[in-house]
Coordinates of C-alpha atoms in Angstrom, one line a residue:
M12 CA -27.7 -56.7 48.7
K13 CA -24.6 -57.7 46.9
A14 CA -26.3 -60.8 45.4
Y15 CA -29.2 -58.7 44.2
F16 CA -26.8 -56.3 42.5
T17 CA -25.0 -59.2 40.8
L18 CA -28.3 -60.6 39.5
T19 CA -29.4 -57.2 38.1
M20 CA -26.1 -56.8 36.3
A21 CA -26.5 -60.3 34.8
L22 CA -30.0 -59.4 33.6
L23 CA -28.8 -56.2 32.1
I24 CA -25.9 -57.8 30.3
G25 CA -28.2 -60.6 29.0
T26 CA -30.8 -58.0 27.8
S27 CA -28.0 -56.0 26.0
Q28 CA -26.7 -59.2 24.3
L29 CA -30.2 -60.1 23.1
K30 CA -30.6 -56.6 21.8
S31 CA -27.2 -56.6 19.9
Q32 CA -28.3 -60.0 18.4
S33 CA -31.5 -58.6 17.1
I34 CA -29.8 -55.7 15.2
P35 CA -28.5 -56.7 11.7
P36 CA -24.7 -56.4 11.7
Y37 CA -24.8 -53.6 9.1
K38 CA -26.8 -51.4 11.5
N39 CA -24.3 -52.0 14.3
A40 CA -22.0 -49.0 14.4
S41 CA -19.5 -50.8 16.6
L42 CA -18.5 -53.2 13.9
P43 CA -15.9 -52.5 11.2
I44 CA -17.2 -50.8 8.1
E45 CA -16.0 -53.7 5.8
Q46 CA -18.0 -56.2 7.9
R47 CA -21.1 -54.0 7.8
V48 CA -20.7 -53.6 4.0
K49 CA -20.4 -57.4 3.5
D50 CA -23.5 -58.1 5.6
L51 CA -25.6 -55.5 3.9
L52 CA -24.5 -56.6 0.4
A53 CA -25.5 -60.2 1.2
R54 CA -29.1 -59.1 2.1
M55 CA -29.7 -57.1 -1.2
T56 CA -31.7 -58.2 -4.1
P57 CA -30.5 -57.5 -7.7
E58 CA -33.0 -54.7 -8.0
E59 CA -31.8 -53.1 -4.8
K60 CA -28.1 -53.3 -6.0
F61 CA -29.0 -51.6 -9.3
W62 CA -30.6 -48.7 -7.6
Q63 CA -27.6 -48.1 -5.4
L64 CA -25.8 -47.6 -8.7
F65 CA -28.2 -45.0 -10.2
M66 CA -28.3 -41.3 -9.3
I67 CA -30.5 -38.6 -10.7
P68 CA -31.7 -35.0 -10.1
G69 CA -35.1 -34.7 -8.4
D70 CA -36.9 -35.4 -5.2
L71 CA -40.1 -37.2 -3.9
D72 CA -42.6 -34.4 -4.7
K73 CA -44.0 -36.1 -7.8
A74 CA -43.0 -39.7 -7.1
A75 CA -45.5 -42.4 -7.3
P76 CA -46.2 -44.7 -4.3
N77 CA -43.3 -47.3 -4.0
Q78 CA -41.4 -45.7 -6.8
Y79 CA -38.2 -45.8 -4.8
S80 CA -39.1 -48.9 -2.7
N81 CA -35.7 -50.5 -3.8
G82 CA -33.7 -47.5 -2.7
L83 CA -31.5 -45.1 -4.6
F84 CA -27.9 -43.9 -4.6
G85 CA -29.1 -40.3 -4.2
F86 CA -30.7 -37.2 -5.5
Q87 CA -29.5 -33.8 -6.7
V88 CA -32.5 -32.4 -4.9
S89 CA -34.8 -29.8 -6.6
A90 CA -32.9 -30.1 -9.9
A91 CA -34.3 -31.4 -13.2
S92 CA -33.3 -32.3 -16.7
K93 CA -33.4 -29.9 -19.6
G94 CA -33.6 -32.6 -22.3
D95 CA -33.9 -36.4 -23.0
A96 CA -31.5 -39.2 -22.2
A97 CA -28.8 -37.8 -24.5
G98 CA -28.9 -34.2 -23.2
Q99 CA -26.3 -33.0 -20.7
L100 CA -27.9 -29.9 -19.2
L101 CA -29.5 -29.7 -15.9
S102 CA -31.6 -26.8 -14.3
Y103 CA -31.1 -25.9 -10.6
N104 CA -33.7 -24.4 -8.3
T105 CA -31.4 -21.6 -7.0
S106 CA -34.4 -19.7 -5.6
E107 CA -35.6 -22.4 -3.2
D108 CA -35.5 -21.2 0.4
P109 CA -32.5 -22.8 2.2
L110 CA -34.6 -24.0 5.1
A111 CA -37.1 -25.5 2.8
L112 CA -34.2 -27.4 1.0
T113 CA -32.9 -28.6 4.3
R114 CA -36.3 -29.8 5.3
K115 CA -36.9 -31.5 2.0
I116 CA -33.6 -33.4 2.2
N117 CA -34.4 -34.5 5.7
A118 CA -37.8 -35.6 4.6
I119 CA -36.3 -37.6 1.6
Q120 CA -33.8 -39.2 3.9
Q121 CA -36.5 -40.2 6.3
Y122 CA -38.4 -42.0 3.6
F123 CA -35.4 -44.1 2.5
V124 CA -34.3 -44.8 6.0
E125 CA -37.8 -45.8 7.4
K126 CA -39.9 -46.9 4.3
T127 CA -37.6 -49.0 2.3
R128 CA -36.9 -52.6 3.2
L129 CA -33.2 -52.2 4.2
G130 CA -33.3 -48.6 5.2
I131 CA -30.3 -47.6 3.2
P132 CA -29.9 -43.8 3.3
V133 CA -29.4 -41.7 0.2
I134 CA -26.5 -39.3 -0.6
A135 CA -27.7 -35.8 -1.5
F136 CA -25.3 -34.4 -4.0
D137 CA -24.9 -31.0 -5.7
E138 CA -22.6 -28.6 -7.5
A139 CA -20.1 -26.4 -5.5
L140 CA -17.5 -25.3 -8.0
H141 CA -16.9 -21.9 -6.3
G142 CA -19.8 -21.9 -3.8
L143 CA -22.9 -24.1 -3.4
V144 CA -25.3 -23.6 -6.3
R145 CA -28.1 -22.7 -4.0
D146 CA -30.0 -19.7 -2.6
G147 CA -28.4 -18.1 0.4
A148 CA -24.9 -19.7 -0.3
T149 CA -21.8 -17.5 -0.6
A150 CA -20.5 -17.2 -4.2
F151 CA -16.7 -17.0 -4.2
P152 CA -14.6 -16.1 -7.3
Q153 CA -14.7 -18.6 -10.1
A154 CA -12.4 -21.5 -10.2
I155 CA -9.9 -19.9 -12.6
A156 CA -9.8 -16.8 -10.3
L157 CA -9.2 -18.9 -7.2
A158 CA -6.2 -20.4 -9.0
A159 CA -5.0 -17.0 -9.9
T160 CA -4.5 -16.3 -6.1
W161 CA -1.6 -18.9 -6.0
D162 CA -2.6 -19.3 -2.4
T163 CA -3.4 -22.8 -1.3
L164 CA -4.0 -21.7 2.3
L165 CA -6.7 -19.3 1.1
M166 CA -8.1 -21.9 -1.2
G167 CA -8.4 -24.2 1.9
K168 CA -10.3 -21.5 3.8
V169 CA -12.6 -21.0 0.9
A170 CA -13.3 -24.7 0.5
K171 CA -14.0 -25.0 4.2
A172 CA -16.5 -22.2 4.0
I173 CA -18.3 -23.8 1.1
A174 CA -18.2 -27.1 2.8
T175 CA -19.7 -25.6 5.9
E176 CA -22.7 -24.2 4.0
T177 CA -23.0 -27.4 2.0
K178 CA -23.1 -29.8 5.0
A179 CA -25.5 -27.6 6.9
R180 CA -28.2 -28.3 4.2
G181 CA -27.6 -32.1 4.3
I182 CA -25.7 -32.3 1.0
R183 CA -22.8 -34.9 1.4
D184 CA -21.4 -35.2 -2.1
I185 CA -20.3 -32.4 -4.4
L186 CA -19.6 -32.8 -8.2
T187 CA -16.6 -30.7 -7.9
P188 CA -13.8 -29.6 -8.6
V189 CA -13.0 -29.4 -12.4
V190 CA -9.3 -30.4 -12.5
N191 CA -9.1 -30.7 -16.3
I192 CA -6.1 -28.9 -17.8
A193 CA -7.2 -25.8 -19.7
A194 CA -5.2 -26.8 -22.8
D195 CA -7.0 -24.5 -25.1
P196 CA -8.5 -21.1 -24.2
R197 CA -11.2 -21.6 -26.8
W198 CA -12.8 -24.2 -24.6
G199 CA -16.0 -22.9 -23.2
R200 CA -15.3 -24.4 -19.7
T201 CA -11.9 -22.9 -19.2
E202 CA -13.3 -20.7 -16.4
E203 CA -14.2 -23.8 -14.4
T204 CA -10.6 -25.0 -14.3
Y205 CA -7.5 -24.1 -12.4
G206 CA -5.7 -23.3 -15.5
E207 CA -3.0 -24.8 -17.8
D208 CA -0.4 -25.8 -15.3
P209 CA -0.6 -29.3 -13.8
F210 CA 1.4 -28.4 -10.7
L211 CA -0.9 -25.4 -9.9
A212 CA -4.0 -27.4 -10.7
S213 CA -2.9 -30.2 -8.5
S214 CA -2.0 -27.9 -5.5
M215 CA -5.3 -26.1 -5.7
A216 CA -7.2 -29.5 -6.0
I217 CA -5.5 -30.9 -2.9
S218 CA -6.5 -27.8 -0.8
F219 CA -10.0 -27.7 -2.2
V220 CA -11.0 -31.4 -1.8
G221 CA -9.1 -31.9 1.4
A222 CA -11.2 -29.3 3.2
F223 CA -14.4 -31.0 2.1
E224 CA -13.3 -34.6 2.8
R225 CA -12.1 -33.7 6.3
M226 CA -15.7 -32.4 7.0
G227 CA -17.3 -35.5 5.8
I228 CA -18.3 -34.5 2.4
I229 CA -17.4 -36.5 -0.7
T230 CA -15.6 -34.7 -3.5
T231 CA -15.9 -35.7 -7.2
P232 CA -13.0 -34.3 -9.3
K233 CA -14.0 -34.3 -12.9
H234 CA -13.9 -34.9 -15.9
F235 CA -11.7 -38.1 -16.1
I236 CA -9.9 -37.5 -18.5
A237 CA -9.0 -34.6 -20.8
N238 CA -12.5 -33.2 -21.5
V239 CA -11.3 -30.7 -24.1
G240 CA -10.1 -31.7 -27.6
D241 CA -8.6 -30.1 -30.7
G242 CA -9.6 -26.5 -31.2
G243 CA -11.1 -26.2 -27.8
R244 CA -14.0 -28.5 -28.7
D245 CA -15.9 -29.9 -25.7
S246 CA -16.3 -33.6 -25.3
Y247 CA -14.2 -34.2 -28.3
P248 CA -12.4 -37.5 -29.1
I249 CA -9.0 -37.5 -27.4
H250 CA -5.9 -39.2 -28.9
L251 CA -3.1 -38.5 -26.4
N252 CA 0.0 -40.7 -25.7
E253 CA 0.5 -42.1 -22.3
R254 CA 3.5 -39.9 -21.5
L255 CA 1.5 -36.7 -22.2
L256 CA -1.4 -38.0 -20.1
E257 CA 1.0 -38.9 -17.2
E258 CA 2.9 -35.5 -17.3
I259 CA 0.0 -33.1 -18.0
Y260 CA -3.6 -34.4 -17.7
L261 CA -3.5 -37.1 -14.9
P262 CA -1.5 -35.4 -12.1
P263 CA -4.4 -33.3 -10.7
F264 CA -6.7 -36.3 -10.5
K265 CA -4.0 -38.4 -8.9
A266 CA -3.2 -35.6 -6.4
A267 CA -6.9 -35.1 -5.5
I268 CA -7.3 -38.7 -4.8
Q269 CA -4.0 -39.7 -3.1
Q270 CA -3.2 -36.4 -1.3
G271 CA -6.5 -34.7 -1.0
G272 CA -8.6 -37.8 -0.2
S273 CA -11.3 -37.6 -2.9
R274 CA -13.7 -40.6 -2.6
S275 CA -15.4 -40.2 -5.9
I276 CA -14.4 -39.3 -9.5
M277 CA -16.5 -38.3 -12.5
T278 CA -15.7 -39.5 -16.1
A279 CA -15.7 -37.3 -19.1
Y280 CA -18.0 -37.3 -22.1
N281 CA -15.2 -37.7 -24.6
S282 CA -13.6 -40.9 -25.8
L283 CA -9.9 -41.8 -25.2
D284 CA -8.2 -43.5 -28.1
G285 CA -11.6 -44.6 -29.5
T286 CA -13.1 -45.8 -26.2
A287 CA -15.6 -43.8 -24.2
S288 CA -14.1 -42.5 -21.0
S289 CA -17.1 -43.9 -19.1
S290 CA -16.3 -47.5 -20.3
N291 CA -12.5 -47.3 -20.6
R292 CA -11.0 -50.3 -18.8
W293 CA -7.4 -48.9 -19.0
L294 CA -8.5 -45.7 -17.5
L295 CA -10.9 -46.9 -14.8
E296 CA -9.7 -50.3 -13.8
E297 CA -6.0 -50.4 -14.7
K298 CA -4.9 -46.8 -14.0
L299 CA -7.4 -45.6 -11.4
K300 CA -8.4 -48.5 -9.3
K301 CA -5.3 -50.8 -9.5
E302 CA -2.3 -48.6 -10.1
W303 CA -3.6 -45.7 -8.0
G304 CA -5.3 -47.9 -5.4
F305 CA -8.6 -45.9 -5.6
S306 CA -11.1 -47.4 -3.3
G307 CA -13.9 -44.9 -3.9
F308 CA -16.6 -45.0 -6.6
V309 CA -16.6 -43.7 -10.1
I310 CA -19.7 -41.9 -11.5
S311 CA -20.5 -40.9 -15.1
D312 CA -21.1 -37.3 -16.1
A313 CA -24.8 -36.6 -16.6
N314 CA -26.1 -39.0 -19.3
A315 CA -22.5 -39.8 -20.3
V316 CA -23.0 -43.6 -20.4
G317 CA -25.5 -43.2 -23.3
G318 CA -22.8 -41.4 -25.2
E319 CA -21.7 -44.7 -26.6
V320 CA -25.0 -44.7 -28.4
V321 CA -25.4 -41.1 -29.6
L322 CA -21.8 -39.8 -29.6
H323 CA -19.3 -42.6 -30.0
N324 CA -21.4 -45.2 -31.8
T325 CA -19.8 -48.0 -29.9
A326 CA -23.0 -49.5 -28.4
K327 CA -26.2 -50.6 -30.2
D328 CA -28.5 -49.3 -27.4
Y329 CA -28.5 -48.0 -23.9
A330 CA -28.6 -51.3 -22.2
E331 CA -25.4 -52.2 -24.0
S332 CA -23.7 -49.0 -23.1
G333 CA -24.6 -49.5 -19.5
K334 CA -23.1 -53.0 -19.7
H335 CA -19.9 -51.7 -21.2
A336 CA -19.6 -49.0 -18.5
I337 CA -20.1 -51.1 -15.4
S338 CA -18.1 -54.0 -16.7
N339 CA -15.1 -51.8 -17.4
G340 CA -15.0 -49.9 -14.1
M341 CA -17.8 -47.4 -13.9
D342 CA -19.7 -47.7 -10.6
V343 CA -22.6 -45.3 -10.6
I344 CA -24.7 -44.2 -13.7
F345 CA -25.7 -40.6 -13.5
Q346 CA -28.8 -39.9 -15.5
T347 CA -31.2 -36.9 -15.6
D348 CA -34.5 -38.5 -15.2
Y349 CA -36.0 -41.3 -13.1
N350 CA -37.5 -43.1 -16.2
H351 CA -34.0 -43.5 -17.7
Y352 CA -33.5 -46.5 -15.3
K353 CA -35.5 -48.6 -17.9
L354 CA -32.8 -48.0 -20.4
F355 CA -30.0 -49.5 -18.3
Q356 CA -31.6 -51.9 -15.7
P357 CA -32.0 -54.9 -18.0
S358 CA -28.2 -55.6 -18.2
F359 CA -28.1 -55.7 -14.4
L360 CA -30.9 -58.2 -13.9
N361 CA -30.4 -60.6 -17.0
G362 CA -26.8 -61.6 -16.2
G363 CA -25.3 -59.3 -18.8
I364 CA -23.0 -57.8 -16.3
D365 CA -20.8 -60.0 -14.1
S366 CA -22.2 -60.2 -10.6
N367 CA -18.9 -59.8 -9.0
R368 CA -18.4 -56.5 -10.7
I369 CA -21.9 -55.3 -9.6
N370 CA -21.1 -56.3 -6.1
D371 CA -17.8 -54.5 -6.2
A372 CA -19.5 -51.3 -7.4
V373 CA -22.3 -51.5 -4.8
A374 CA -19.7 -52.2 -2.0
R375 CA -17.9 -49.0 -3.0
V376 CA -21.2 -47.0 -2.6
L377 CA -22.1 -48.6 0.6
R378 CA -18.7 -48.1 2.1
A379 CA -19.0 -44.4 1.4
K380 CA -22.4 -44.2 3.1
F381 CA -21.1 -45.9 6.2
E382 CA -18.0 -43.7 6.2
L383 CA -20.3 -40.6 6.1
G384 CA -22.1 -41.9 9.1
L385 CA -25.5 -41.7 7.2
F386 CA -26.8 -44.9 8.9
E387 CA -26.3 -43.4 12.4
R388 CA -26.9 -39.7 11.6
P389 CA -29.1 -39.4 8.5
Y390 CA -30.5 -36.0 9.3
V391 CA -29.3 -32.4 9.9
T392 CA -30.7 -29.8 12.2
E393 CA -32.0 -26.4 10.8
D394 CA -30.2 -24.3 13.4
H395 CA -26.9 -24.2 11.5
V396 CA -28.5 -23.1 8.2
K397 CA -30.4 -20.4 10.1
E398 CA -27.2 -19.1 11.7
L399 CA -25.4 -19.0 8.4
L400 CA -28.3 -17.1 6.7
K401 CA -28.5 -14.6 9.5
T402 CA -24.7 -13.9 9.8
K403 CA -23.6 -14.4 6.2
I404 CA -20.3 -15.1 7.9
H405 CA -18.4 -16.0 4.8
K406 CA -19.0 -12.8 2.7
P407 CA -15.9 -11.0 4.0
L408 CA -13.8 -14.1 2.9
A409 CA -15.3 -13.9 -0.6
R410 CA -14.3 -10.2 -0.8
Q411 CA -10.8 -11.0 0.3
T412 CA -10.5 -13.8 -2.2
A413 CA -11.8 -11.6 -5.0
R414 CA -9.1 -9.0 -4.2
E415 CA -6.4 -11.7 -4.1
S416 CA -7.5 -13.1 -7.5
F417 CA -7.0 -9.8 -9.4
V418 CA -4.2 -10.1 -11.9
L419 CA -2.9 -6.8 -13.4
L420 CA -1.3 -7.5 -16.8
K421 CA -0.5 -3.9 -17.8
N422 CA -0.7 -0.6 -16.2
N423 CA 0.4 1.8 -19.0
L424 CA 0.9 5.4 -17.9
Q425 CA 0.1 4.3 -14.3
T426 CA -3.7 4.4 -15.0
L427 CA -4.3 2.5 -11.8
P428 CA -5.0 3.5 -9.1
F429 CA -7.2 6.2 -10.5
S430 CA -5.8 9.8 -9.9
T431 CA -7.8 12.1 -7.6
N432 CA -7.8 14.5 -10.6
I433 CA -10.2 12.3 -12.6
K434 CA -13.5 13.9 -13.1
S435 CA -15.4 11.2 -14.9
I436 CA -15.3 7.5 -15.7
A437 CA -17.1 5.9 -18.6
L438 CA -18.3 2.2 -18.4
I439 CA -19.3 0.8 -21.7
G440 CA -20.9 -2.7 -22.1
S441 CA -23.8 -4.4 -20.5
E442 CA -21.5 -6.5 -18.3
A443 CA -20.8 -3.4 -16.2
K444 CA -24.4 -3.8 -14.8
A445 CA -24.8 -7.6 -15.1
G446 CA -22.9 -8.6 -11.9
R447 CA -22.1 -12.1 -13.2
L448 CA -20.8 -14.7 -10.8
G449 CA -19.7 -17.2 -13.4
G450 CA -20.8 -20.7 -14.4
Y451 CA -22.3 -23.0 -11.7
S452 CA -23.3 -20.2 -9.5
G453 CA -26.2 -19.7 -7.2
K454 CA -27.7 -16.1 -6.6
G455 CA -25.0 -15.0 -4.2
N456 CA -25.5 -12.9 -1.1
G457 CA -26.0 -9.4 -2.3
V458 CA -24.3 -9.1 -5.7
I459 CA -22.8 -5.6 -6.4
N460 CA -22.0 -5.0 -10.1
M461 CA -19.2 -2.9 -11.5
Y462 CA -21.4 0.2 -12.0
E463 CA -22.9 0.1 -8.5
G464 CA -19.5 -0.4 -6.9
L465 CA -17.8 2.5 -8.7
K466 CA -20.8 4.8 -7.9
T467 CA -20.4 4.0 -4.2
R468 CA -16.7 4.7 -4.2
A469 CA -16.5 7.6 -6.8
G470 CA -17.3 10.5 -4.5
N471 CA -17.4 13.5 -6.8
I472 CA -16.3 11.6 -9.9
S473 CA -19.1 11.2 -12.4
I474 CA -19.7 7.7 -13.6
G475 CA -21.2 7.3 -17.1
Y476 CA -22.7 4.2 -18.6
A477 CA -23.6 3.0 -22.0
E478 CA -25.0 -0.5 -22.8
G479 CA -23.0 -0.9 -25.9
A480 CA -23.3 -3.9 -28.1
G481 CA -24.2 -6.4 -25.4
M482 CA -23.5 -10.1 -25.3
E483 CA -26.4 -11.2 -27.4
D484 CA -28.0 -10.0 -30.6
K485 CA -31.4 -8.6 -29.7
N486 CA -32.2 -7.5 -33.3
W487 CA -34.6 -10.5 -33.8
T488 CA -36.6 -13.0 -31.8
I489 CA -38.1 -16.5 -32.3
V490 CA -41.4 -16.3 -34.2
P491 CA -44.0 -17.6 -31.6
S492 CA -46.4 -20.4 -32.2
S493 CA -49.3 -17.9 -32.1
A494 CA -48.0 -16.4 -35.4
L495 CA -47.7 -19.9 -37.0
G496 CA -50.4 -22.3 -38.2
S497 CA -50.8 -25.6 -39.9
K498 CA -54.0 -27.5 -40.4
E499 CA -55.8 -25.1 -38.1
Q500 CA -53.4 -25.7 -35.3
P501 CA -50.6 -23.5 -33.9
G502 CA -47.2 -24.3 -35.2
L503 CA -45.8 -25.8 -38.4
Q504 CA -46.1 -29.2 -40.1
A505 CA -42.8 -30.9 -39.8
N506 CA -41.4 -33.8 -41.8
Y507 CA -38.0 -35.4 -40.9
F508 CA -35.9 -37.6 -43.2
N509 CA -33.0 -40.0 -42.7
N510 CA -31.0 -38.4 -45.5
I511 CA -29.8 -34.9 -46.3
T512 CA -31.7 -34.5 -49.6
L513 CA -35.3 -34.6 -48.2
Q514 CA -35.9 -37.6 -50.4
G515 CA -38.4 -40.4 -50.0
Q516 CA -41.0 -40.9 -47.3
P517 CA -40.3 -39.0 -44.0
V518 CA -39.4 -41.2 -41.0
L519 CA -41.3 -38.8 -38.7
S520 CA -44.1 -36.3 -39.2
R521 CA -45.4 -34.1 -36.4
T522 CA -46.4 -30.5 -35.6
D523 CA -43.6 -28.3 -34.1
K524 CA -45.0 -25.4 -32.1
E525 CA -42.1 -23.1 -33.2
L526 CA -38.9 -23.4 -35.1
N527 CA -36.2 -23.3 -32.4
F528 CA -34.0 -26.5 -32.2
S529 CA -30.5 -27.4 -31.0
W530 CA -29.6 -31.1 -31.6
T531 CA -26.2 -31.9 -30.1
L532 CA -25.7 -35.5 -29.0
F533 CA -29.0 -36.7 -30.6
G534 CA -31.2 -36.1 -33.6
P535 CA -34.7 -34.6 -33.8
S536 CA -36.2 -37.9 -32.5
A537 CA -35.7 -41.6 -32.0
E538 CA -36.6 -42.1 -35.7
T539 CA -33.6 -40.1 -36.9
E540 CA -29.9 -40.5 -36.4
N541 CA -27.9 -37.8 -34.6
N542 CA -26.4 -36.9 -38.0
F543 CA -27.2 -37.1 -41.7
Y544 CA -30.8 -36.0 -41.6
S545 CA -33.0 -33.3 -43.1
A546 CA -36.3 -31.6 -42.3
R547 CA -39.0 -29.5 -43.9
W548 CA -41.5 -27.3 -42.1
S549 CA -44.5 -25.8 -43.8
G550 CA -47.5 -23.8 -42.8
K551 CA -48.7 -20.2 -42.5
I552 CA -47.2 -17.2 -40.9
S553 CA -48.9 -13.9 -39.9
A554 CA -47.6 -10.6 -38.5
P555 CA -49.1 -8.6 -35.6
E556 CA -49.2 -5.4 -37.6
T557 CA -48.6 -4.0 -41.1
G558 CA -45.0 -3.0 -41.9
L559 CA -41.6 -3.9 -43.2
F560 CA -40.1 -6.7 -41.1
K561 CA -36.8 -8.6 -41.1
I562 CA -37.3 -12.3 -41.2
G563 CA -34.8 -15.2 -41.7
L564 CA -33.0 -18.1 -40.2
D565 CA -30.3 -18.7 -37.7
G566 CA -28.3 -21.9 -37.5
N567 CA -25.6 -24.1 -39.1
D568 CA -25.1 -26.0 -42.2
G569 CA -27.8 -25.9 -44.9
Y570 CA -31.1 -24.0 -44.7
R571 CA -33.5 -22.1 -46.9
L572 CA -36.8 -20.2 -46.6
W573 CA -39.7 -19.6 -48.8
L574 CA -42.5 -16.9 -48.3
D575 CA -45.5 -17.0 -50.5
N576 CA -43.6 -19.5 -52.7
Q577 CA -40.7 -17.2 -53.2
L578 CA -37.2 -18.3 -52.1
V579 CA -36.1 -15.4 -49.9
I580 CA -33.2 -17.1 -48.0
D581 CA -30.9 -19.6 -49.8
N582 CA -28.1 -21.0 -47.7
W583 CA -28.0 -24.6 -48.9
G584 CA -24.5 -25.6 -48.0
K585 CA -22.4 -27.0 -45.2
Q586 CA -21.0 -24.2 -43.1
G587 CA -20.6 -22.7 -39.7
Y588 CA -23.2 -21.1 -37.5
H589 CA -24.5 -17.8 -38.7
T590 CA -27.7 -15.6 -39.2
M591 CA -29.3 -14.6 -42.5
L592 CA -32.1 -12.1 -42.5
T593 CA -34.1 -10.4 -45.3
D594 CA -36.7 -7.7 -45.5
F595 CA -40.4 -8.6 -46.1
H596 CA -43.5 -6.5 -46.0
F597 CA -46.3 -8.0 -44.0
K598 CA -49.9 -6.9 -43.7
Q599 CA -51.9 -7.3 -40.5
G600 CA -54.6 -9.9 -40.7
R601 CA -53.1 -11.8 -43.7
S602 CA -51.5 -15.2 -43.6
Y603 CA -48.5 -16.0 -45.8
D604 CA -47.4 -19.4 -47.0
L605 CA -44.1 -20.4 -45.3
K606 CA -41.7 -23.2 -45.9
V607 CA -38.3 -24.0 -44.3
E608 CA -35.8 -26.7 -45.3
F609 CA -32.8 -27.8 -43.3
Y610 CA -30.1 -30.4 -43.5
E611 CA -27.4 -31.6 -41.1
P612 CA -24.6 -33.9 -42.4
V613 CA -22.4 -34.4 -39.4
A614 CA -24.4 -33.8 -36.1
N615 CA -24.7 -30.8 -33.8
G616 CA -27.6 -29.4 -35.8
K617 CA -29.1 -25.9 -34.9
I618 CA -31.9 -24.1 -36.6
R619 CA -34.3 -21.3 -35.5

């Protein structure tokens, strides 16, 4: 009996050894992570390495067969681009059912784990500035309000709650927080920051990212570095001396990494001393990776790598901008469309980028995926999401945090709290009924606006409301394509010129359905520059009824408008954004000749 037992044990040990030998080392969870990274990296083709350094919004819903056969860094699932390779804006599906999102992420993960050659899982990433930007997720006070609590313990609780709701859906990397210093209140993204003080911003960043990282979610502090320039201009060239950077702008990033444990960082759109932040060797290699000892991965902001082409004019094309970025310390290129890979891949495959630098970037990504345990546990269960949706357990915390964030600057005549003798309260302005949650927000869980809240608490006090002026001018609207015509087609005939005087042959002619354009980091098309161009639109316009209408143009720099060959708007000069309208009597059923001319000398053109 004893001999039989010994023989059985020997057979079992032998079988176990054979089994372990058949498993590639990178799939062996008992081995050190660095050994697994090294083994997997050695098995990868140049194409597979490139795709680990490419991240996009999207999913597999419309993917062609084998489109992602070489793998991918990861998806911002159910999100999409709002523009071309130069645009920055993304749209988020904040109405997608949370369970459907969780199932989709699991299905995507299954494809990459089971259908690709090496089975490298993806990282699902998303925005979570003050709550996950998804349906069913709790919306906490905006970042600037979180900082106004001055309570790092409360911030840690908020971050843990957001992390819980994030991880339950299978999302393992958040492009958050914004730790830029709010150096100018005119900056449109001030609300996303923790304010103007580097100590406060650092303390809040540590509490926020630490809670996520301890729960196995990568945090990505942004935008590295100093995303706001003179006059509050977003993505503006920065010229700051090193002492100012060290004392004011760098501390929150350093704290998030060294004390909070952030494993990723996002670069800014702006340049620093003439070099794009996404390809700034001093910033990414010397400061971040060598001096600070950062072992994580660096990602670009959405489409920021191409900023060298359309914003900074420091690269001749996208392939060269990608080469500059990776060679100088960028690790992962964040683009907004799958097809953008064609712009950047050549430099990875033709030897344009040093292979050692590529290997280092890929290793940083693989290390993160191993640390997250995605190779062993790529999927999440639906039970946790269901429980969170059922209980809405974090709503009381959001309420408490909102109370703690209130800052009373003045209370003349002791107006607050309201006296019981008050008989009526007037609310003036559309925001009283808007119930806004702030930028980068989902739908929230039962938003109560100011008007509803006061009505609930008012008792016998009368609550009056007037819309007031509102946030937007609603006195006019864009003329639709149905009211425009050119050559028996809806829209207007458009001619674009590579000068500001409408001279010579147009570089592009096309039909524009309607006149409604905003060209920020790019011009009207590939044929034009992103500045120093002009355009002429011509065709017919008709009105739905007879009467006196206001018609005009809204935009910046030079524009003018002709109706029936009469110049009715003449604003031909470089100036700021404004609206010009004039009266014109239209008759129903009649078409009128229309011509619009526009020029943009310095970029950021807008016309409608």
